[in-house]
CSV table of C-alpha atoms in Angstrom, one decimal:
chain,number,residue,atom,x,y,z
A,446,MET,CA,-2.8,-40.0,50.8
A,447,VAL,CA,-2.3,-37.5,48.0
A,448,THR,CA,-4.9,-34.8,47.5
A,449,VAL,CA,-5.8,-33.7,44.0
A,450,THR,CA,-7.9,-30.7,43.0
A,451,VAL,CA,-10.5,-31.8,40.3
A,452,ALA,CA,-11.4,-28.7,38.3
A,453,ILE,CA,-14.7,-28.8,36.6
A,454,ALA,CA,-15.7,-25.8,34.4
A,455,ALA,CA,-19.5,-25.8,34.1
A,456,TRP,CA,-22.1,-23.8,32.2
A,457,ASN,CA,-25.8,-24.9,32.4
A,458,SER,CA,-24.8,-28.4,33.3
A,459,SER,CA,-27.6,-29.3,35.7
A,460,THR,CA,-28.4,-32.6,33.9
A,461,THR,CA,-24.9,-34.0,34.1
A,462,ILE,CA,-23.0,-32.2,36.9
A,463,ALA,CA,-24.1,-34.6,39.8
A,464,GLU,CA,-22.7,-37.7,38.1
A,465,CYS,CA,-19.6,-35.8,37.1
A,466,ILE,CA,-18.9,-34.7,40.7
A,467,ARG,CA,-19.7,-38.2,42.0
A,468,SER,CA,-17.1,-39.8,39.8
A,469,ALA,CA,-14.5,-37.3,41.1
A,470,LEU,CA,-15.4,-37.9,44.7
A,471,ASP,CA,-15.3,-41.7,44.2
A,472,GLN,CA,-11.6,-41.8,43.4
A,473,ILE,CA,-9.8,-44.6,45.3
A,474,ASP,CA,-6.5,-44.2,47.2
A,475,VAL,CA,-6.7,-40.4,46.4
A,476,THR,CA,-8.4,-37.5,48.2
A,477,SER,CA,-10.3,-35.4,45.8
A,478,GLN,CA,-11.1,-31.7,46.3
A,479,VAL,CA,-13.7,-31.0,43.7
A,480,LEU,CA,-13.8,-27.4,42.5
A,481,VAL,CA,-16.6,-26.4,40.2
A,482,VAL,CA,-16.2,-23.1,38.5
A,483,ASP,CA,-19.6,-22.0,37.3
A,484,ASP,CA,-19.2,-19.9,34.1
A,485,GLY,CA,-22.4,-17.8,34.4
A,486,SER,CA,-25.0,-20.6,34.4
A,487,PHE,CA,-28.7,-19.6,34.5
A,488,ASP,CA,-30.0,-23.0,35.5
A,489,ASN,CA,-29.5,-24.7,38.9
A,490,THR,CA,-26.0,-26.1,38.3
A,491,VAL,CA,-24.6,-24.3,41.3
A,492,GLU,CA,-27.2,-25.6,43.7
A,493,ILE,CA,-26.7,-29.2,42.5
A,494,ALA,CA,-23.0,-28.9,42.7
A,495,GLU,CA,-23.1,-27.6,46.2
A,496,LYS,CA,-25.4,-30.4,47.3
A,497,CYS,CA,-23.1,-32.9,45.9
A,498,GLY,CA,-20.2,-31.7,48.1
A,499,ALA,CA,-18.2,-29.6,45.6
A,500,ARG,CA,-16.7,-26.3,46.3
A,501,VAL,CA,-18.2,-23.8,43.9
A,502,ILE,CA,-16.8,-20.6,42.5
A,503,ARG,CA,-19.5,-18.6,40.7
A,504,LEU,CA,-18.5,-16.3,37.9
A,505,SER,CA,-21.0,-13.6,37.0
A,506,ASP,CA,-20.7,-13.9,33.2
A,507,ASN,CA,-19.8,-16.5,30.6
A,508,GLY,CA,-16.1,-16.1,29.8
A,509,GLY,CA,-15.4,-19.5,28.3
A,510,PRO,CA,-13.7,-22.7,29.5
A,511,GLY,CA,-10.2,-21.3,29.5
A,512,ARG,CA,-11.0,-18.5,32.0
A,513,ALA,CA,-12.9,-20.9,34.2
A,514,ARG,CA,-10.1,-23.4,34.4
A,515,ASN,CA,-7.6,-20.6,35.1
A,516,VAL,CA,-9.7,-19.6,38.1
A,517,ALA,CA,-9.3,-23.2,39.3
A,518,LEU,CA,-5.5,-23.1,38.7
A,519,ASP,CA,-5.3,-19.8,40.6
A,520,THR,CA,-7.3,-21.3,43.5
A,521,ALA,CA,-5.8,-24.7,43.8
A,522,SER,CA,-3.8,-25.3,47.0
A,523,THR,CA,-2.9,-28.9,46.1
A,524,ASP,CA,0.2,-30.2,44.3
A,525,TRP,CA,-1.9,-31.6,41.5
A,526,LEU,CA,-4.9,-30.5,39.5
A,527,ALA,CA,-7.0,-32.8,37.2
A,528,VAL,CA,-9.3,-31.4,34.5
A,529,LEU,CA,-12.8,-32.9,34.1
A,530,ASP,CA,-15.5,-31.6,31.8
A,531,SER,CA,-19.0,-31.2,33.4
A,532,ASP,CA,-20.6,-33.8,31.2
A,533,ASP,CA,-17.8,-36.4,31.5
A,534,GLN,CA,-16.8,-38.8,34.3
A,535,MET,CA,-13.7,-40.7,35.5
A,536,GLU,CA,-13.2,-44.3,36.4
A,537,PRO,CA,-12.5,-44.7,40.2
A,538,TRP,CA,-8.9,-45.6,39.7
A,539,ARG,CA,-8.0,-42.8,37.2
A,540,LEU,CA,-6.2,-40.4,39.5
A,541,ARG,CA,-4.4,-43.1,41.5
A,542,ASP,CA,-2.9,-44.6,38.4
A,543,MET,CA,-2.0,-41.2,36.8
A,544,LEU,CA,-0.3,-40.2,40.0
A,545,LYS,CA,1.7,-43.4,40.0
A,546,ILE,CA,2.8,-42.7,36.5
A,547,ALA,CA,3.7,-39.2,37.4
A,548,GLN,CA,5.9,-40.5,40.3
A,549,GLU,CA,7.6,-43.2,38.2
A,550,HIS,CA,8.5,-40.8,35.4
A,551,ASP,CA,8.9,-37.6,37.5
A,552,ALA,CA,6.3,-36.0,35.2
A,553,ASP,CA,4.9,-32.5,35.2
A,554,VAL,CA,1.9,-33.5,33.2
A,555,VAL,CA,0.2,-36.8,32.6
A,556,LEU,CA,-2.3,-37.1,29.7
A,557,GLY,CA,-4.8,-39.9,30.3
A,558,ASN,CA,-6.5,-41.8,27.6
A,559,LEU,CA,-10.3,-41.8,27.2
A,560,SER,CA,-13.2,-44.1,26.2
A,561,ARG,CA,-16.3,-42.8,24.4
A,562,VAL,CA,-19.8,-43.6,25.4
A,563,ASP,CA,-23.2,-42.4,24.2
A,564,GLU,CA,-25.8,-40.5,26.2
A,565,ASP,CA,-27.0,-43.7,27.8
A,566,GLY,CA,-23.5,-44.7,29.0
A,567,ARG,CA,-23.1,-47.4,26.3
A,568,PRO,CA,-19.6,-47.8,24.8
A,569,ILE,CA,-19.4,-46.4,21.3
A,570,ASP,CA,-16.7,-48.7,20.0
A,571,GLY,CA,-15.2,-50.4,23.1
A,572,LEU,CA,-11.7,-49.1,22.2
A,573,PRO,CA,-9.3,-46.7,23.8
A,574,PHE,CA,-9.7,-43.4,21.9
A,575,VAL,CA,-5.9,-43.2,21.4
A,576,ASN,CA,-4.8,-46.7,20.3
A,577,GLY,CA,-2.2,-48.6,18.3
A,578,PRO,CA,1.1,-50.2,18.9
A,579,ASP,CA,2.7,-46.9,19.8
A,580,TYR,CA,0.3,-46.2,22.6
A,581,GLU,CA,0.2,-49.4,24.7
A,582,GLU,CA,2.6,-48.2,27.4
A,583,PRO,CA,3.2,-44.9,29.1
A,584,ILE,CA,5.4,-42.8,26.8
A,585,PRO,CA,7.0,-39.4,27.0
A,586,LEU,CA,5.8,-36.7,24.6
A,587,ASP,CA,7.9,-33.8,23.4
A,588,LEU,CA,6.6,-30.7,21.6
A,589,ASP,CA,7.2,-32.0,18.1
A,590,THR,CA,5.7,-35.4,18.8
A,591,TYR,CA,2.6,-34.0,20.4
A,592,ILE,CA,1.9,-31.7,17.5
A,593,VAL,CA,2.4,-34.3,14.8
A,594,ARG,CA,0.6,-37.1,16.6
A,595,ASN,CA,-2.3,-34.8,17.4
A,596,HIS,CA,-2.9,-34.7,13.6
A,597,ASP,CA,-2.3,-38.3,12.9
A,598,PRO,CA,-3.6,-39.0,9.4
A,599,HIS,CA,-4.5,-42.5,10.4
A,600,ARG,CA,-6.9,-41.1,13.0
A,601,ARG,CA,-5.9,-43.3,15.9
A,602,GLY,CA,-7.0,-40.5,18.1
A,603,ALA,CA,-5.9,-36.9,18.5
A,604,LEU,CA,-3.9,-36.3,21.6
A,605,GLY,CA,-5.4,-32.9,22.0
A,606,TYR,CA,-8.6,-34.4,23.4
A,607,LEU,CA,-6.9,-35.9,26.4
A,608,LYS,CA,-7.5,-34.2,29.7
A,609,PRO,CA,-4.4,-33.5,31.8
A,610,LEU,CA,-3.2,-34.1,35.4
A,611,LEU,CA,-1.1,-31.0,36.0
A,612,ARG,CA,1.6,-30.3,38.5
A,613,VAL,CA,0.4,-27.0,39.9
A,614,ASP,CA,3.8,-25.7,40.9
A,615,PHE,CA,5.1,-26.2,37.4
A,616,CYS,CA,2.3,-24.2,35.9
A,617,ASN,CA,2.7,-21.4,38.4
A,618,LYS,CA,6.5,-21.2,38.0
A,619,ASN,CA,6.2,-21.0,34.2
A,620,GLY,CA,3.2,-18.8,34.1
A,621,ILE,CA,1.2,-21.4,32.3
A,622,ARG,CA,-2.5,-20.9,32.0
A,623,TYR,CA,-5.3,-21.7,29.5
A,624,PRO,CA,-5.9,-19.3,26.6
A,625,THR,CA,-8.8,-17.1,27.3
A,626,GLU,CA,-9.3,-15.6,23.9
A,627,THR,CA,-10.4,-18.9,22.4
A,628,TYR,CA,-13.6,-20.9,23.1
A,629,ASN,CA,-12.3,-24.1,21.5
A,630,GLY,CA,-9.1,-26.0,21.4
A,631,GLU,CA,-8.0,-24.7,24.8
A,632,ASP,CA,-6.6,-28.0,26.0
A,633,TYR,CA,-4.4,-28.3,22.9
A,634,HIS,CA,-2.9,-24.9,23.4
A,635,LEU,CA,-2.4,-25.5,27.1
A,636,MET,CA,-0.3,-28.5,26.3
A,637,LEU,CA,1.6,-26.6,23.7
A,638,SER,CA,2.5,-24.1,26.4
A,639,CYS,CA,3.6,-26.8,28.8
A,640,LEU,CA,5.8,-28.5,26.3
A,641,ALA,CA,7.3,-25.3,25.1
A,642,ALA,CA,8.3,-24.7,28.7
A,643,ASP,CA,10.0,-28.1,28.7
A,644,ALA,CA,7.4,-29.9,30.8
A,645,ARG,CA,8.0,-33.6,31.2
A,646,VAL,CA,4.7,-34.9,29.7
A,647,ILE,CA,3.7,-38.6,29.9
A,648,PHE,CA,0.9,-40.3,28.0
A,649,SER,CA,-1.1,-42.8,30.0
A,650,PRO,CA,-2.7,-45.5,27.8
A,651,ALA,CA,-5.5,-46.6,30.2
A,652,PRO,CA,-8.9,-45.3,28.8
A,653,ASP,CA,-10.1,-44.2,32.3
A,654,TYR,CA,-11.7,-40.9,31.3
A,655,ILE,CA,-15.3,-41.4,30.2
A,656,TYR,CA,-16.1,-39.0,27.3
A,657,THR,CA,-19.8,-38.7,26.5
A,658,SER,CA,-20.9,-37.9,22.9
A,659,ARG,CA,-24.2,-36.3,22.7
A,660,ARG,CA,-26.7,-35.7,19.9
A,661,GLY,CA,-28.0,-32.3,19.0
A,662,SER,CA,-29.5,-30.2,16.3
A,663,ILE,CA,-27.8,-28.7,13.3
A,664,SER,CA,-29.2,-25.4,14.6
A,665,HIS,CA,-26.6,-25.4,17.3
A,666,ARG,CA,-23.4,-24.7,15.6
A,667,VAL,CA,-20.2,-22.9,16.5
A,668,ASP,CA,-19.9,-19.2,16.0
A,669,PRO,CA,-17.7,-18.7,13.0
A,670,SER,CA,-16.1,-15.7,14.8
A,671,HIS,CA,-14.7,-18.1,17.3
A,672,ILE,CA,-12.5,-19.8,14.7
A,673,GLU,CA,-10.4,-16.7,13.9
A,674,PRO,CA,-8.9,-16.6,17.4
A,675,LEU,CA,-7.8,-20.2,17.0
A,676,ILE,CA,-6.1,-19.3,13.7
A,677,GLN,CA,-4.4,-16.3,15.4
A,678,ALA,CA,-3.3,-18.4,18.4
A,679,ASP,CA,-1.7,-21.0,16.1
A,680,ARG,CA,0.1,-18.3,14.2
A,681,ALA,CA,1.4,-16.7,17.4
A,682,PHE,CA,2.7,-20.0,18.7
A,683,VAL,CA,4.5,-20.9,15.5
A,684,ALA,CA,6.1,-17.4,15.3
A,685,GLN,CA,7.3,-17.7,18.8
A,686,HIS,CA,8.6,-21.2,18.7
A,687,ALA,CA,9.5,-21.8,15.0
A,688,SER,CA,13.1,-22.6,15.7
A,689,ARG,CA,12.0,-25.5,17.9
A,690,LEU,CA,9.6,-27.0,15.4
A,691,SER,CA,10.5,-29.6,12.7
A,692,ASN,CA,9.6,-29.1,9.1
A,693,LEU,CA,6.8,-31.7,9.6
A,694,ALA,CA,5.4,-29.9,12.6
A,695,ARG,CA,5.4,-26.6,10.8
A,696,LYS,CA,3.6,-28.3,7.9
A,697,VAL,CA,1.0,-29.7,10.3
A,698,PHE,CA,0.3,-26.1,11.5
A,699,ALA,CA,0.1,-24.8,8.0
A,700,ASP,CA,-2.4,-27.6,7.0
A,701,ARG,CA,-4.4,-26.9,10.2
A,702,GLN,CA,-4.6,-23.2,9.2
A,703,VAL,CA,-6.2,-24.2,5.9
A,704,MET,CA,-8.7,-26.5,7.5
A,705,LEU,CA,-9.7,-24.0,10.2
A,706,ASP,CA,-10.3,-21.3,7.6
A,707,ARG,CA,-12.3,-23.8,5.5
A,708,THR,CA,-14.3,-24.7,8.6
A,709,ARG,CA,-15.1,-21.1,9.3
A,710,TYR,CA,-16.5,-20.6,5.8
A,711,THR,CA,-18.4,-23.9,6.1
A,712,GLU,CA,-20.1,-22.6,9.2
A,713,ILE,CA,-20.9,-19.3,7.6
A,714,VAL,CA,-22.6,-21.0,4.7
A,715,LEU,CA,-24.5,-23.5,6.9
A,716,GLN,CA,-25.8,-20.8,9.3
A,717,SER,CA,-26.7,-18.5,6.4
A,718,LEU,CA,-28.8,-21.3,4.9
A,719,LYS,CA,-30.3,-22.1,8.3
A,720,ARG,CA,-31.7,-18.5,8.5
A,721,GLY,CA,-32.7,-18.5,4.8
A,722,ASP,CA,-30.1,-16.0,3.6
A,723,LEU,CA,-29.1,-17.6,0.3
A,724,ARG,CA,-27.2,-14.5,-0.8
A,725,ALA,CA,-24.9,-14.6,2.2
A,726,ALA,CA,-24.4,-18.4,1.7
A,727,VAL,CA,-23.5,-18.0,-2.0
A,728,SER,CA,-21.2,-15.1,-1.2
A,729,ALA,CA,-19.3,-17.0,1.5
A,730,LEU,CA,-19.0,-20.1,-0.8
A,731,ALA,CA,-17.7,-17.8,-3.6
A,732,GLN,CA,-14.9,-16.6,-1.2
A,733,ARG,CA,-13.9,-20.2,-0.3
A,734,PRO,CA,-15.1,-22.6,-3.0
A,735,SER,CA,-12.8,-25.2,-1.4
A,736,ALA,CA,-15.3,-25.5,1.5
A,737,ILE,CA,-17.8,-27.2,-0.8
A,738,GLY,CA,-16.6,-30.7,0.1
A,739,MET,CA,-16.9,-30.0,3.9
A,740,ILE,CA,-20.4,-28.5,3.4
A,741,GLY,CA,-21.5,-31.6,1.5
A,742,ALA,CA,-20.1,-33.9,4.1
A,743,LYS,CA,-22.0,-32.1,6.8
A,744,PHE,CA,-25.3,-32.5,5.0
A,745,LEU,CA,-24.6,-36.1,4.2
A,746,GLU,CA,-23.8,-36.7,7.9
A,747,ALA,CA,-27.0,-34.9,9.0
A,748,GLY,CA,-29.1,-36.7,6.5
A,749,SER,CA,-27.8,-40.2,7.4
A,750,LYS,CA,-28.4,-39.6,11.1
A,751,ARG,CA,-31.9,-38.4,10.4
A,752,LEU,CA,-32.6,-41.6,8.6
A,753,LEU,CA,-31.2,-43.6,11.5
A,754,SER,CA,-33.4,-41.5,13.8
A,755,LYS,CA,-36.5,-42.4,11.7
A,756,GLY,CA,-35.6,-46.1,12.1
A,757,CYS,CA,-36.0,-45.8,15.8
A,758,ALA,CA,-39.2,-43.7,15.6
A,759,ASN,CA,-41.4,-46.4,17.0
A,760,ARG,CA,-39.3,-46.6,20.1
A,761,ARG,CA,-38.6,-42.9,20.6
A,762,THR,CA,-40.5,-39.6,20.4
A,763,PRO,CA,-40.5,-38.4,16.8
A,764,ARG,CA,-38.4,-35.3,16.1
A,765,PRO,CA,-40.0,-32.2,14.6
A,766,SER,CA,-40.3,-32.4,10.8
A,767,GLY,CA,-37.4,-30.9,9.0
A,768,GLU,CA,-34.9,-31.2,11.8
A,769,PHE,CA,-31.5,-32.8,11.1
A,770,THR,CA,-29.9,-34.7,13.9
A,771,ILE,CA,-26.1,-34.9,14.1
A,772,THR,CA,-23.8,-36.0,16.8
A,773,GLN,CA,-23.1,-33.1,19.1
A,774,ARG,CA,-21.2,-32.2,22.2
A,775,GLY,CA,-20.0,-28.8,21.6
A,776,GLY,CA,-16.9,-28.1,19.4
A,777,GLY,CA,-17.0,-28.2,15.7
A,778,SER,CA,-15.3,-30.3,13.1
A,779,LEU,CA,-12.1,-28.5,13.9
A,780,LEU,CA,-13.0,-27.1,17.3
A,781,LYS,CA,-14.0,-28.0,20.8
A,782,GLY,CA,-16.0,-26.9,23.6
A,783,SER,CA,-18.3,-29.0,25.8
A,784,SER,CA,-21.9,-29.5,26.6
A,785,GLY,CA,-24.0,-31.8,28.6
A,786,GLY,CA,-26.1,-29.1,29.6
A,787,GLY,CA,-23.1,-27.8,28.0
A,788,THR,CA,-19.9,-26.6,29.5
A,789,HIS,CA,-19.9,-23.3,27.7
A,790,SER,CA,-22.5,-21.4,25.8
A,791,SER,CA,-20.2,-20.3,23.0
A,792,SER,CA,-18.8,-23.6,22.0
A,793,THR,CA,-21.6,-25.8,20.7
A,794,SER,CA,-21.5,-27.3,17.3
A,795,THR,CA,-21.6,-30.6,15.5
A,796,GLU,CA,-19.1,-32.3,17.8
A,797,ARG,CA,-17.1,-31.2,20.8
A,798,ASP,CA,-13.5,-30.9,19.9
A,799,ASP,CA,-10.6,-30.3,22.2
A,800,SER,CA,-7.9,-31.0,19.9
A,801,GLY,CA,-8.3,-28.6,17.1
A,802,THR,CA,-8.6,-31.5,14.6
A,803,SER,CA,-11.8,-33.3,13.8
A,804,ALA,CA,-14.0,-34.5,16.6
A,805,PRO,CA,-14.0,-38.1,17.9
A,806,ARG,CA,-16.0,-40.4,15.7
């Protein structure tokens, strides 16, 4: 029976880590070695993880999801490593089926589809996140295809959200590790590195990764300073691999740069307003007037969800007056992190976002 390391980066995840670990240990026809890398938690995540039977590596400070996952890659002694967020779960057959696809296609990486549920485990739309006629069978992905389809204008699901099953030897031989300078979009950039190293990457259509969308407050937003490293990482990748990218892929990166920059200024404006600094908000908006549409959309989203929350007031504890509620999980409209108790302290915002595009809706 094949043994797979299941790497879980965790930060203050005490409310979700037990179910997460249990789903990893309950894999059928596969032996799971669950490795939790605690990224400086100050709750009892470590104690719960150890009681659940996981091996735990405890980091003294919070360095972000990339660093934590790199520790797991450095530690893994198995041929394969699967990535699982601390507030997500896997169906019992996920690893078995991904390994089968890897064997059939001689793959270095398998990207498995996901399904979205709410905090109570109820399906959000009942559909695979990545769907459509192009995604009904396992398909190979090259660098250009991955970049372009990750930014599919028809929003059939950005590939950058998908969690990989990695051949550890391939990563080690090619020096492939997660970026540590970014707190968002780390899965997307890992896959760019794999594909640039000519990894054989296969998409698996089965939605067997259970992705939990959580609600939170507008007061918990991404740090605008975390967006600039994403912009720089994109620029560095394009500069290094420009000769391998099609005109369309280069345009996708250019459009993404514009949107990341716009998102950064949107966050500056919203956070300035949050702390009552109207002058700073006006100054930021004056620098990027193109952000006005995104800012308006954020307020409309927050307001509509506040109205929905009021509609359920008789069945739930009322929220404090003046609080907007918006879907959260840790990333930002162009970013990603995690949460649950959260995967990482520096990556919370309106939505978690692995892909570097907009978060799952």
